[in-house]
CSV table of C-alpha atoms and ligand atoms in Angstrom, one decimal:
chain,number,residue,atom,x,y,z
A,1293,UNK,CA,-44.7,36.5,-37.6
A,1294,UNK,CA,-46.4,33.4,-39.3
A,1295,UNK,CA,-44.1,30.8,-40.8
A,1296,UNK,CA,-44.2,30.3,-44.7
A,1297,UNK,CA,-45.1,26.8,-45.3
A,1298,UNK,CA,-44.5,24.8,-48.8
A,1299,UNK,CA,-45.9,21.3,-49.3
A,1300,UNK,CA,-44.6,19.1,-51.6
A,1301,UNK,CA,-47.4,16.5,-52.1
A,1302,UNK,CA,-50.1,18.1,-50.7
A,1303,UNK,CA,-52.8,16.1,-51.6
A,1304,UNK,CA,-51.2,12.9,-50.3
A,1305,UNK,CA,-52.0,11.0,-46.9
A,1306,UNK,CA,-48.9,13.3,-45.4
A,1307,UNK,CA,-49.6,16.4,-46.8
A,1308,UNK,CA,-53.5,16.4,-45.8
A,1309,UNK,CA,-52.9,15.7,-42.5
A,1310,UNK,CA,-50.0,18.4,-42.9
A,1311,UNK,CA,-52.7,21.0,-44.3
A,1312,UNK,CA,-54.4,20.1,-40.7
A,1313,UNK,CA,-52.1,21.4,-38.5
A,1314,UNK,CA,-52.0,24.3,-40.6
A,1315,UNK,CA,-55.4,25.1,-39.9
A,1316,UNK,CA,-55.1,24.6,-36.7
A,1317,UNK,CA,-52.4,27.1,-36.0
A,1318,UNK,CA,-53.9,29.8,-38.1
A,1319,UNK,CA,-51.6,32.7,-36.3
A,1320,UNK,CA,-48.3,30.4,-36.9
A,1321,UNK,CA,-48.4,28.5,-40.0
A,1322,UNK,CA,-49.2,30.0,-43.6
A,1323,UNK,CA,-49.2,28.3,-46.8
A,1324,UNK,CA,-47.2,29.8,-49.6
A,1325,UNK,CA,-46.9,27.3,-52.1
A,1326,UNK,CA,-48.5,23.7,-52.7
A,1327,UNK,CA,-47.3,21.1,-55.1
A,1328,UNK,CA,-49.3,18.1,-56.4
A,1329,UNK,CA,-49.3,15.4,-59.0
A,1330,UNK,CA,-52.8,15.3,-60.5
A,1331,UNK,CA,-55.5,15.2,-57.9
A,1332,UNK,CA,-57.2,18.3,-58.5
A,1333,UNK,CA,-60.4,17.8,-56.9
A,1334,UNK,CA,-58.3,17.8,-53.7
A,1335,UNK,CA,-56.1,20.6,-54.5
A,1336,UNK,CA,-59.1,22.9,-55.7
A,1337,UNK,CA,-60.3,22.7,-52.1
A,1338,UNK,CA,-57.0,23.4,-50.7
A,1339,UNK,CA,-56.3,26.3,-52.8
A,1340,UNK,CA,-59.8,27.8,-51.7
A,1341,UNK,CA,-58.9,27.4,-48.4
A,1342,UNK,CA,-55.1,28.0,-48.4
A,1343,UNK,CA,-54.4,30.5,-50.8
A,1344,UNK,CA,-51.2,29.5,-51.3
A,1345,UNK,CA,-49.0,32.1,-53.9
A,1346,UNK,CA,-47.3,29.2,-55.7
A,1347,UNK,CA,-49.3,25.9,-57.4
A,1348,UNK,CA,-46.6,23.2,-58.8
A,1349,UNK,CA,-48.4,20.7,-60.7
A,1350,UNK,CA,-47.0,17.7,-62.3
A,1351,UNK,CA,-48.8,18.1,-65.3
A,1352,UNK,CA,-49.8,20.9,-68.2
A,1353,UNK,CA,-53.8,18.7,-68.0
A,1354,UNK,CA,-53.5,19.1,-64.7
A,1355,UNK,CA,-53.0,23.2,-64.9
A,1356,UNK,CA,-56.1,23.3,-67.2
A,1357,UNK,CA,-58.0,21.4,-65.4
A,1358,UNK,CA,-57.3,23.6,-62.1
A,1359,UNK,CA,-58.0,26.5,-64.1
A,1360,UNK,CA,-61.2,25.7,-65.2
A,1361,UNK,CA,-62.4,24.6,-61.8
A,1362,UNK,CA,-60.6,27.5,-60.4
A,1363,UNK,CA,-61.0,30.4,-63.3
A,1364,UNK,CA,-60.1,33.3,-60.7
A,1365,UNK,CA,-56.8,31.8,-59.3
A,1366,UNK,CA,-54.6,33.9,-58.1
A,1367,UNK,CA,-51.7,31.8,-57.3
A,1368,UNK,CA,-49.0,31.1,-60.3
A,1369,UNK,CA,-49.1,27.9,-61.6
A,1370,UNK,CA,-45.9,26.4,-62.7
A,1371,UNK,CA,-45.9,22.7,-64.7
A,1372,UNK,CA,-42.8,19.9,-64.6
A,1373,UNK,CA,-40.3,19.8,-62.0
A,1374,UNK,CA,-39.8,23.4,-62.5
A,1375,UNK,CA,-42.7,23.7,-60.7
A,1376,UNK,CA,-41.3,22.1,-57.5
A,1377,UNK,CA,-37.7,23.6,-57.3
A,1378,UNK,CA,-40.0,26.6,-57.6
A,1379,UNK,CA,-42.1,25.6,-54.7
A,1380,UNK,CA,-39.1,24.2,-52.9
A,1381,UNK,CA,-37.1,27.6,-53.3
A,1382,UNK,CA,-40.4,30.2,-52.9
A,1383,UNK,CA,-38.5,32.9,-50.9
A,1384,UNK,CA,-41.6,33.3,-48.8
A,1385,UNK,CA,-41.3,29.8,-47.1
A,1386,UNK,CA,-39.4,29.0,-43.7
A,1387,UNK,CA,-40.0,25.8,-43.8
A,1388,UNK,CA,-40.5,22.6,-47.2
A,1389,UNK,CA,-42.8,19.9,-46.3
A,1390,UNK,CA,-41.1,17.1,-48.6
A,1391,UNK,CA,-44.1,14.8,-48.9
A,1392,UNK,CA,-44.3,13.7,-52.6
A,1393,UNK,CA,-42.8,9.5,-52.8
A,1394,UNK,CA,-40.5,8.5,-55.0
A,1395,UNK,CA,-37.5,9.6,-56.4
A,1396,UNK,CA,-39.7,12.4,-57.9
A,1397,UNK,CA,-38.8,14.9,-55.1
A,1398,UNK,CA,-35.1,14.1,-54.6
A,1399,UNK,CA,-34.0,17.3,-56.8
A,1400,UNK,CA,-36.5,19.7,-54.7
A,1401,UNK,CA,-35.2,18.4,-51.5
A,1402,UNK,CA,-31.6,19.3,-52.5
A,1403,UNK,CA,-32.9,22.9,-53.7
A,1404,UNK,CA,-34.7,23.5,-50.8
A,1405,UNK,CA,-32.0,22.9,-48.5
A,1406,UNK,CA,-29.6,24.6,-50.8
A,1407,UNK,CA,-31.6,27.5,-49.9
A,1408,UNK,CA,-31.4,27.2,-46.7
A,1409,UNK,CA,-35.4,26.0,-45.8
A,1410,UNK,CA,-36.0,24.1,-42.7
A,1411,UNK,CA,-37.0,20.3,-43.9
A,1412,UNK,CA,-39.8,18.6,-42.5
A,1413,UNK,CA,-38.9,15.4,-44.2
A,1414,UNK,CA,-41.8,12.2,-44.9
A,1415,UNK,CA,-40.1,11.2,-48.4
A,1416,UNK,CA,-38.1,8.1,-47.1
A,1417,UNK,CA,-36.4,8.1,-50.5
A,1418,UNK,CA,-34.6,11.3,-50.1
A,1419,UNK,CA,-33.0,9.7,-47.4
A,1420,UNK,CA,-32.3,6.2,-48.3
A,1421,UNK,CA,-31.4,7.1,-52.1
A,1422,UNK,CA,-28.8,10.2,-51.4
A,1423,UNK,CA,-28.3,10.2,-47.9
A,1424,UNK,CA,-25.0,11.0,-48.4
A,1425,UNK,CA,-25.3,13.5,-50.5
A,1426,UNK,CA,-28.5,15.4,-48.7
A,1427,UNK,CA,-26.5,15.1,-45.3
A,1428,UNK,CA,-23.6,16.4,-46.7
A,1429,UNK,CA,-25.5,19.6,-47.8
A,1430,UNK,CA,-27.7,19.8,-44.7
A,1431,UNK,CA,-24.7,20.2,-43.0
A,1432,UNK,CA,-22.9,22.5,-45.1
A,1433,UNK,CA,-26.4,25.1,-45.0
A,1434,UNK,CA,-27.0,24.4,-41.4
A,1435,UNK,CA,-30.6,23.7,-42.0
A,1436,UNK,CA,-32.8,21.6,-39.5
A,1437,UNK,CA,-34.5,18.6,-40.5
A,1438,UNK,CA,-37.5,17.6,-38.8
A,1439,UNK,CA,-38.3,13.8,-39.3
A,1440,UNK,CA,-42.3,13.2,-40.3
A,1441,UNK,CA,-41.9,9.6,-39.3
A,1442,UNK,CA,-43.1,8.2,-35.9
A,1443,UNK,CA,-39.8,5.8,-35.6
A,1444,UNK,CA,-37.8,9.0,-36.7
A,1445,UNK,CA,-39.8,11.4,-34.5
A,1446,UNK,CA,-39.6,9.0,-31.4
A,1447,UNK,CA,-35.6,9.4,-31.5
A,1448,UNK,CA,-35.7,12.7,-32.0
A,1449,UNK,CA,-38.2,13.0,-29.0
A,1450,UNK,CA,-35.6,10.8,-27.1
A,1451,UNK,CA,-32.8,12.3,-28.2
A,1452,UNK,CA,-33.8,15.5,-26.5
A,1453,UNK,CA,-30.7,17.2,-24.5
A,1454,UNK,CA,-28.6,13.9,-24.7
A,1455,UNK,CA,-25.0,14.0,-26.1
A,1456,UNK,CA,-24.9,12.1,-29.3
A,1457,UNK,CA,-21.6,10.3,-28.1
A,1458,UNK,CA,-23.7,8.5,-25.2
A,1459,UNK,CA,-25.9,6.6,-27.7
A,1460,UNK,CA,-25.5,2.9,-27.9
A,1461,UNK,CA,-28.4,2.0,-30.2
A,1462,UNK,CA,-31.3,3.1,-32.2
A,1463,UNK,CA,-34.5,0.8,-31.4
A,1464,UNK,CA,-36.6,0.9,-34.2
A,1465,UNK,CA,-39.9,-0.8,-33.6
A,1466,UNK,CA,-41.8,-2.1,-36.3
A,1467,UNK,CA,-45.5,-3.6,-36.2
A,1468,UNK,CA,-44.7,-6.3,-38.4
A,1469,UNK,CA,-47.3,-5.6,-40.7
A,1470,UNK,CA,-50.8,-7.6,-41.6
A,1471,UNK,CA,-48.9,-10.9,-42.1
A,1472,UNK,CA,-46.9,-11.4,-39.0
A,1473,UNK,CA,-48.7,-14.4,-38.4
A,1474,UNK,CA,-49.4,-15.3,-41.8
A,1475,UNK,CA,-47.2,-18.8,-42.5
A,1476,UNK,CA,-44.9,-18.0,-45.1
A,1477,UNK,CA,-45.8,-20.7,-47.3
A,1478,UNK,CA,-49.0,-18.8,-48.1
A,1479,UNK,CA,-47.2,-15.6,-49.2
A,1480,UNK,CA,-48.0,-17.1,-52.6
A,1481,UNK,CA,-51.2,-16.2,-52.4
A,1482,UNK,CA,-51.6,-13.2,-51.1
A,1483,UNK,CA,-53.7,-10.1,-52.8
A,1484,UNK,CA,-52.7,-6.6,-52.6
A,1485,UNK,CA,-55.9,-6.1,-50.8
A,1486,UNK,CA,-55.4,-8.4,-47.9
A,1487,UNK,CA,-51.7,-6.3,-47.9
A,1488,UNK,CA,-53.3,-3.2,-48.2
A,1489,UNK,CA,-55.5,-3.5,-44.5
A,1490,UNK,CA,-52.0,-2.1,-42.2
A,1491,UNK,CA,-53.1,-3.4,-38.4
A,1492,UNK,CA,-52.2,0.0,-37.0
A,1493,UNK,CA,-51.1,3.2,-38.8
A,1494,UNK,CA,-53.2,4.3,-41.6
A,1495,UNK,CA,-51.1,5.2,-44.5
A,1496,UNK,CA,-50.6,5.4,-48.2
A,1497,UNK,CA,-50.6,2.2,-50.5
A,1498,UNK,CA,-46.8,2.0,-51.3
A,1499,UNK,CA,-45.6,2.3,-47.7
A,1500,UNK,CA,-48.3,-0.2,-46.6
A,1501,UNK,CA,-47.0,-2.7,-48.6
A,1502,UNK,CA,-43.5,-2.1,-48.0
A,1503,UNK,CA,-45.2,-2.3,-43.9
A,1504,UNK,CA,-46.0,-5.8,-45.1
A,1505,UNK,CA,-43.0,-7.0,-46.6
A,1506,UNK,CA,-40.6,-5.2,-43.6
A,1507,UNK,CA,-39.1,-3.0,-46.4
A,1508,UNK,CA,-40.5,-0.2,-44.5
A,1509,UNK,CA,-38.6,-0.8,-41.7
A,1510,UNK,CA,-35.4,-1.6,-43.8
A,1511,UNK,CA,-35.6,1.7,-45.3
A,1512,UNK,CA,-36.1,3.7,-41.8
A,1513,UNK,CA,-33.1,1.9,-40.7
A,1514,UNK,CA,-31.1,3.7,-43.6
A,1515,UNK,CA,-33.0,6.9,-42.7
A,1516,UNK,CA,-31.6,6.5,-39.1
A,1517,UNK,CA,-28.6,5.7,-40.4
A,1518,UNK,CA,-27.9,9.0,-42.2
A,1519,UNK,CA,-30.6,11.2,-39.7
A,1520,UNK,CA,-28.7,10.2,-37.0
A,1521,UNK,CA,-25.2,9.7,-37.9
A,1522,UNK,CA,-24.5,6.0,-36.6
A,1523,UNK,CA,-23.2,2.7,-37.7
A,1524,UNK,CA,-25.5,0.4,-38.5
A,1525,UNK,CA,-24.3,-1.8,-36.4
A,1526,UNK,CA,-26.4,0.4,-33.7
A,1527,UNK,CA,-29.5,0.2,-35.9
A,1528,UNK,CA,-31.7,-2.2,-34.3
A,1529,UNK,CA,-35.4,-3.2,-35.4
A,1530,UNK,CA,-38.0,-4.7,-32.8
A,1531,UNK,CA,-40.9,-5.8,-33.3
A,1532,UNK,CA,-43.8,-4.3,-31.4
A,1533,UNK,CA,-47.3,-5.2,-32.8
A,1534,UNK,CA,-49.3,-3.0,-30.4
A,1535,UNK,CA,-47.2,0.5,-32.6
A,1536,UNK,CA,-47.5,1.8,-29.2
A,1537,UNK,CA,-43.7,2.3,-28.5
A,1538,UNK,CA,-42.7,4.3,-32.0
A,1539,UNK,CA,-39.1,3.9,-31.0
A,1540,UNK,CA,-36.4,4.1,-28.4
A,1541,UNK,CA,-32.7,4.8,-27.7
A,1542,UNK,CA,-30.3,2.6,-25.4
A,1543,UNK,CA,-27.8,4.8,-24.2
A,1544,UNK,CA,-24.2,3.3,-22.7
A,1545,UNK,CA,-24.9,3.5,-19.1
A,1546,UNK,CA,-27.9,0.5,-19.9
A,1547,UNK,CA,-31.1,3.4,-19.6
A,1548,UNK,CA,-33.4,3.0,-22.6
A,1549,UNK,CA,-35.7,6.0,-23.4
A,1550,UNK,CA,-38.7,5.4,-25.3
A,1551,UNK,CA,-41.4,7.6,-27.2
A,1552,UNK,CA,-45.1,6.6,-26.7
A,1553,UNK,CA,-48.5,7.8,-27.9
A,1554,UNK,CA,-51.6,7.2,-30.1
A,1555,UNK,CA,-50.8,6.0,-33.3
A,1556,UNK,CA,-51.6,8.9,-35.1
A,1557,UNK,CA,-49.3,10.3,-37.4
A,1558,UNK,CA,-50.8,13.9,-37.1
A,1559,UNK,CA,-48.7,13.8,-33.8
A,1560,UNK,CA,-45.4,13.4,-35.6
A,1561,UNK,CA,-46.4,16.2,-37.9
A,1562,UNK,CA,-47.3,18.8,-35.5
A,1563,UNK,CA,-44.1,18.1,-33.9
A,1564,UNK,CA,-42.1,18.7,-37.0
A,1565,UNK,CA,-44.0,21.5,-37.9
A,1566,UNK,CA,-43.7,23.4,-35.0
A,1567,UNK,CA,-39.9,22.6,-35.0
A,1568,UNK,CA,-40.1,20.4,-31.8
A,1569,UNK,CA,-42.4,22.3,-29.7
A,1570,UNK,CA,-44.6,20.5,-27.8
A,1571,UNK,CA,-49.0,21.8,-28.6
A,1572,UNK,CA,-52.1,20.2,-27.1
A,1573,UNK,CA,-53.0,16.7,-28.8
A,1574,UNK,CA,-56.3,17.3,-30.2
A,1575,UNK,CA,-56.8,13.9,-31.8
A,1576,UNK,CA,-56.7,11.1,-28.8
A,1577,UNK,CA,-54.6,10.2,-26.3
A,1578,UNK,CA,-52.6,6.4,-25.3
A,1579,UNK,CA,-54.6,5.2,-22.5
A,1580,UNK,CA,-52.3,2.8,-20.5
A,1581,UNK,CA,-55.5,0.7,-19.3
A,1582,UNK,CA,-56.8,0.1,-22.9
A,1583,UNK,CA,-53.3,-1.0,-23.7
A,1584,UNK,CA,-53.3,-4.2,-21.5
A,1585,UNK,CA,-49.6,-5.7,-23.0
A,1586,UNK,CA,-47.1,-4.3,-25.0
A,1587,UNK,CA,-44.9,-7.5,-26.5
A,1588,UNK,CA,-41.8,-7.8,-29.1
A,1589,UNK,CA,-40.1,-10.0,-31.1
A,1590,UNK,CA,-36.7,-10.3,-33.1
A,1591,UNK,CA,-37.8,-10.2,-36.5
A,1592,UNK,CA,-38.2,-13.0,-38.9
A,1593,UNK,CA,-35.7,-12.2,-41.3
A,1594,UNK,CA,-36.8,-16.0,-43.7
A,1595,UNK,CA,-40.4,-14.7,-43.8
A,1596,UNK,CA,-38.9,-10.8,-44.7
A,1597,UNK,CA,-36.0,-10.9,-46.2
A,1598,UNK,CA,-36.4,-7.5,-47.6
A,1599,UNK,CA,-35.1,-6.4,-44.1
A,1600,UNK,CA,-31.9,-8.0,-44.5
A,1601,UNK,CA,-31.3,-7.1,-48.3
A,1602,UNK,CA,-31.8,-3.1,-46.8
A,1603,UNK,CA,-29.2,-3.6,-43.9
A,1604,UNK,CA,-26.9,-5.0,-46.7
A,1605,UNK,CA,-27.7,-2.6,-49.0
A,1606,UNK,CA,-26.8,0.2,-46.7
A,1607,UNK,CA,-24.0,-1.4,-45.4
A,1608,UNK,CA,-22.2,-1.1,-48.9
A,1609,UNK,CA,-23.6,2.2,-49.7
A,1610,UNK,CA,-23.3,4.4,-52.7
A,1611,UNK,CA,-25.5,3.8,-55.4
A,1612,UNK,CA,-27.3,0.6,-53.6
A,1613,UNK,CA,-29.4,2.1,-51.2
A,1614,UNK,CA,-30.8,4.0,-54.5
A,1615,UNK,CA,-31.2,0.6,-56.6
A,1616,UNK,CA,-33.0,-1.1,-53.5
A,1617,UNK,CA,-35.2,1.9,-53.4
A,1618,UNK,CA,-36.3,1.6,-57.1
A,1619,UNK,CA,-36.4,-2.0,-57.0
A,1620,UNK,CA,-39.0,-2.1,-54.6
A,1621,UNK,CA,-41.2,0.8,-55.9
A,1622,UNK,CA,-41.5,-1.4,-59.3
A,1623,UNK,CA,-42.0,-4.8,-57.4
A,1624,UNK,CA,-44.8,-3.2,-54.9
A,1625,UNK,CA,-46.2,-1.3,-58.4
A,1626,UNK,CA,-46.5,-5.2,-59.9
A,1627,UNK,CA,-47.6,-6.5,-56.7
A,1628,UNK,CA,-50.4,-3.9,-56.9
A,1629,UNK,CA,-51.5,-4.2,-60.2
A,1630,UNK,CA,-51.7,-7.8,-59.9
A,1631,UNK,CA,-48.6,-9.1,-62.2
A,1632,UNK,CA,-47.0,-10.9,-59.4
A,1633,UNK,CA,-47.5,-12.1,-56.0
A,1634,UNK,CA,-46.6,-11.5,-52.3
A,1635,UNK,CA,-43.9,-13.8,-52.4
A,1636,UNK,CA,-42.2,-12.1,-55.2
A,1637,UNK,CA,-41.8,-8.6,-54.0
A,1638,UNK,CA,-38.6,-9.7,-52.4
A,1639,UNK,CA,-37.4,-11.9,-55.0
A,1640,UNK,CA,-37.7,-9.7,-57.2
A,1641,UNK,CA,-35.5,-6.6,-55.5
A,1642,UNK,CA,-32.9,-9.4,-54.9
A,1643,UNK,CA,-32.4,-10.0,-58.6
A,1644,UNK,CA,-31.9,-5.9,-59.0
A,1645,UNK,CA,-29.8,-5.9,-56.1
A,1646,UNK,CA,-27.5,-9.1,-57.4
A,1647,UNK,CA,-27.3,-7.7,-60.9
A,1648,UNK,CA,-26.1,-4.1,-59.4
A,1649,UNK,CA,-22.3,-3.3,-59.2
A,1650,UNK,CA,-22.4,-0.4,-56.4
A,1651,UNK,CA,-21.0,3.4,-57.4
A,1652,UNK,CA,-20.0,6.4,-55.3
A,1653,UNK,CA,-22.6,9.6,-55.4
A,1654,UNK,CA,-21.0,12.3,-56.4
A,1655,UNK,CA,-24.1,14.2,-57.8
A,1656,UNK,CA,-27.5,13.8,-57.9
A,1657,UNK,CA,-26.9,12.5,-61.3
A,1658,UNK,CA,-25.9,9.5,-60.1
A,1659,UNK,CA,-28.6,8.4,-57.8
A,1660,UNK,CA,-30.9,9.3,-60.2
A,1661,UNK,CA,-28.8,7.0,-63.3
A,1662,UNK,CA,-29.2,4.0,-60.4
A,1663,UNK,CA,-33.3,4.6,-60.0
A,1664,UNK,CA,-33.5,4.3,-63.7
A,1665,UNK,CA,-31.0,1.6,-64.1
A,1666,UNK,CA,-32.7,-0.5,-61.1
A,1667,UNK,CA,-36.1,0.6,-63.1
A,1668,UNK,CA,-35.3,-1.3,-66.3
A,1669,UNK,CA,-32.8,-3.7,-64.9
B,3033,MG,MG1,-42.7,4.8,-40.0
């Protein structure tokens, strides 16, 4: 029987490459339901070729827009964040691709695992802004979480048939972004297009600036923190400019297993979407001849601080992880639109942070008070 498959954020980097697989594994994978912000030439094509039952749409434009490129859709349309419990919750789906950034998705996440959906998880913030809370709940609907995340995948990969308990430490690598060997003292002075050209991975803007800063990384460590269940004390990030290793684990008799491959994230996603079941590579393979030296440093935590402040800001917890999050969505949104430079990104998340006084989650409610709080603060 073919899998129902929901996207959340199809139309982004993620849910594309997502929408690939599919087609690849015609006689596994179906689409059910698609949601999207507002890119509906995109999502016209998809539907053609999808059919999915359900359309979520962020917007009531975007619905007549669709429908007047589209004026024989079949799927239901549904506008607002109704639209993606909907999508999240379609009975039809095995599986929710959570693709969509930003805090936006956080209450489709919960929904979909509520009812009991296997996760193939890309939204870092689901993880670094309720952790807690979405663990709690994964564990209480035994639902499976499949990371879409190379550094995330790579553990998982390693973790294959080894007792949790003989785990010393994550190794996170991290390519240390287009200014690894920039001097800091020009941060000043860097544009958002010289941040925007990642060495390695092609992904969207947000994450590639947070590549840049090391806030990427700081935020997979909180993933791995939560995914993974450990202290973050065995959290540790590497870096590894070549992006050939995506990870490893150190285990307590000294053996360290690693993950290796193309950097290509449509790896990571097959992997996820066929729940861990390894399928021929049709995109290019790691050719050990071509790779000549792989090399790593300790990062430089003067030159990105933003790796520390996520360490600390997991370390206490509760609402911070959330206000770090939002923080440096609105910095990297400045940084984009030209308001304020390279240099400030971290500055400026350090002023949110200091000026945050930390609460428990009990709800969604009040992750999503802290994101609007660390928003305006
Ligand atoms: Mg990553």
């Amino acid at each position: 029987m073919k899998k129902g498959i929901s996207i959340l954020g199809s139309t982004g980097s993620i849910g594309k490459q997502a929408l690939e697989i599919v087609s690849i594994y015609p006689s596994r994978l179906n689409v059910v339901a698609l949601a999207a912000r507002n890119d509906i030439p995109i999502l016209v094509e998809q539907i053609k070729k999808f059919q999915p039952q359900l359309v979520a749409l962020a917007t009531e434009e975007g619905k007549q827009k669709l429908l007047a490129a589209l004026p024989g859709i079949k799927a239901e349309i549904i506008v607002g964040p109704e639209g993606l419990i909907k999508a999240a919750t379609i009975p039809t789906a095995k599986m929710v691709v959570v693709a969509i950034p930003g805090a936006a998705p956080l209450s489709a996440a919960l929904a979909a695992v509520q009812a009991k959906k296997e996760i193939a998880l890309a939204t870092k913030e689901v993880l670094v802004a309720a952790g807690e809370l979405f663990m709690k709940e994964v564990a209480a609907n035994k639902v499976k979480v499949f990371p879409i995340d190379s550094e995330h995948s790579a553990i998982t990969q390693c973790l294959r048939g080894e007792d949790r308990k003989t785990i010393k430490k994550l190794i996170i690598t991290a390519s240390g972004g287009p200014f690894l060997k920039t001097p800091v003292e020009k941060f000043a002075t860097l544009t958002a297009k010289e941040a925007l050209k990642h060495p390695t991975w092609k992904m969207g803007p947000k994450v590639t600036i947070d590549s840049a800063t090391l806030m990427n990384k700081g935020l997979e460590v909180i993933e791995a923190h939560h995914l993974f269940g450990l202290d973050y004390s065995q959290i540790e990030v590497v870096i590894h400019p070549e992006s050939t290793i995506h990870s490893m684990v150190e285990f307590i008799d000294g053996s360290i297993l690693a993950q290796l491959g193309a950097p290509d994230m449509r790896i990571p996603i097959q992997y996820a979407l066929l729940e861990e079941e390894r399928q021929q590579n049709m995109w290019g393979r790691l050719d050990f001849t071509k790779v000549a030296q792989l090399t790593f440093q300790r990062p430089d935590l003067n030159k990105f601080p933003c790796l520390q402040y996520a360490y600390e800001a997991g370390q206490k917890g509760g609402t911070t992880t959330a206000v770090l999050n939002a923080a440096s969505e609105v910095a990297v949104r400045q940084f984009l639109d030209g308001k304020i430079n390279f240099a400030e990104i971290p500055q400026r998340v350090k002023a949110v942070l200091d000026k945050h006084e930390s609460q428990p989650i009990a709800s969604l409610d009040n992750v999503l008070a802290a994101d609007a709080w660390a928003r305006t603060a």
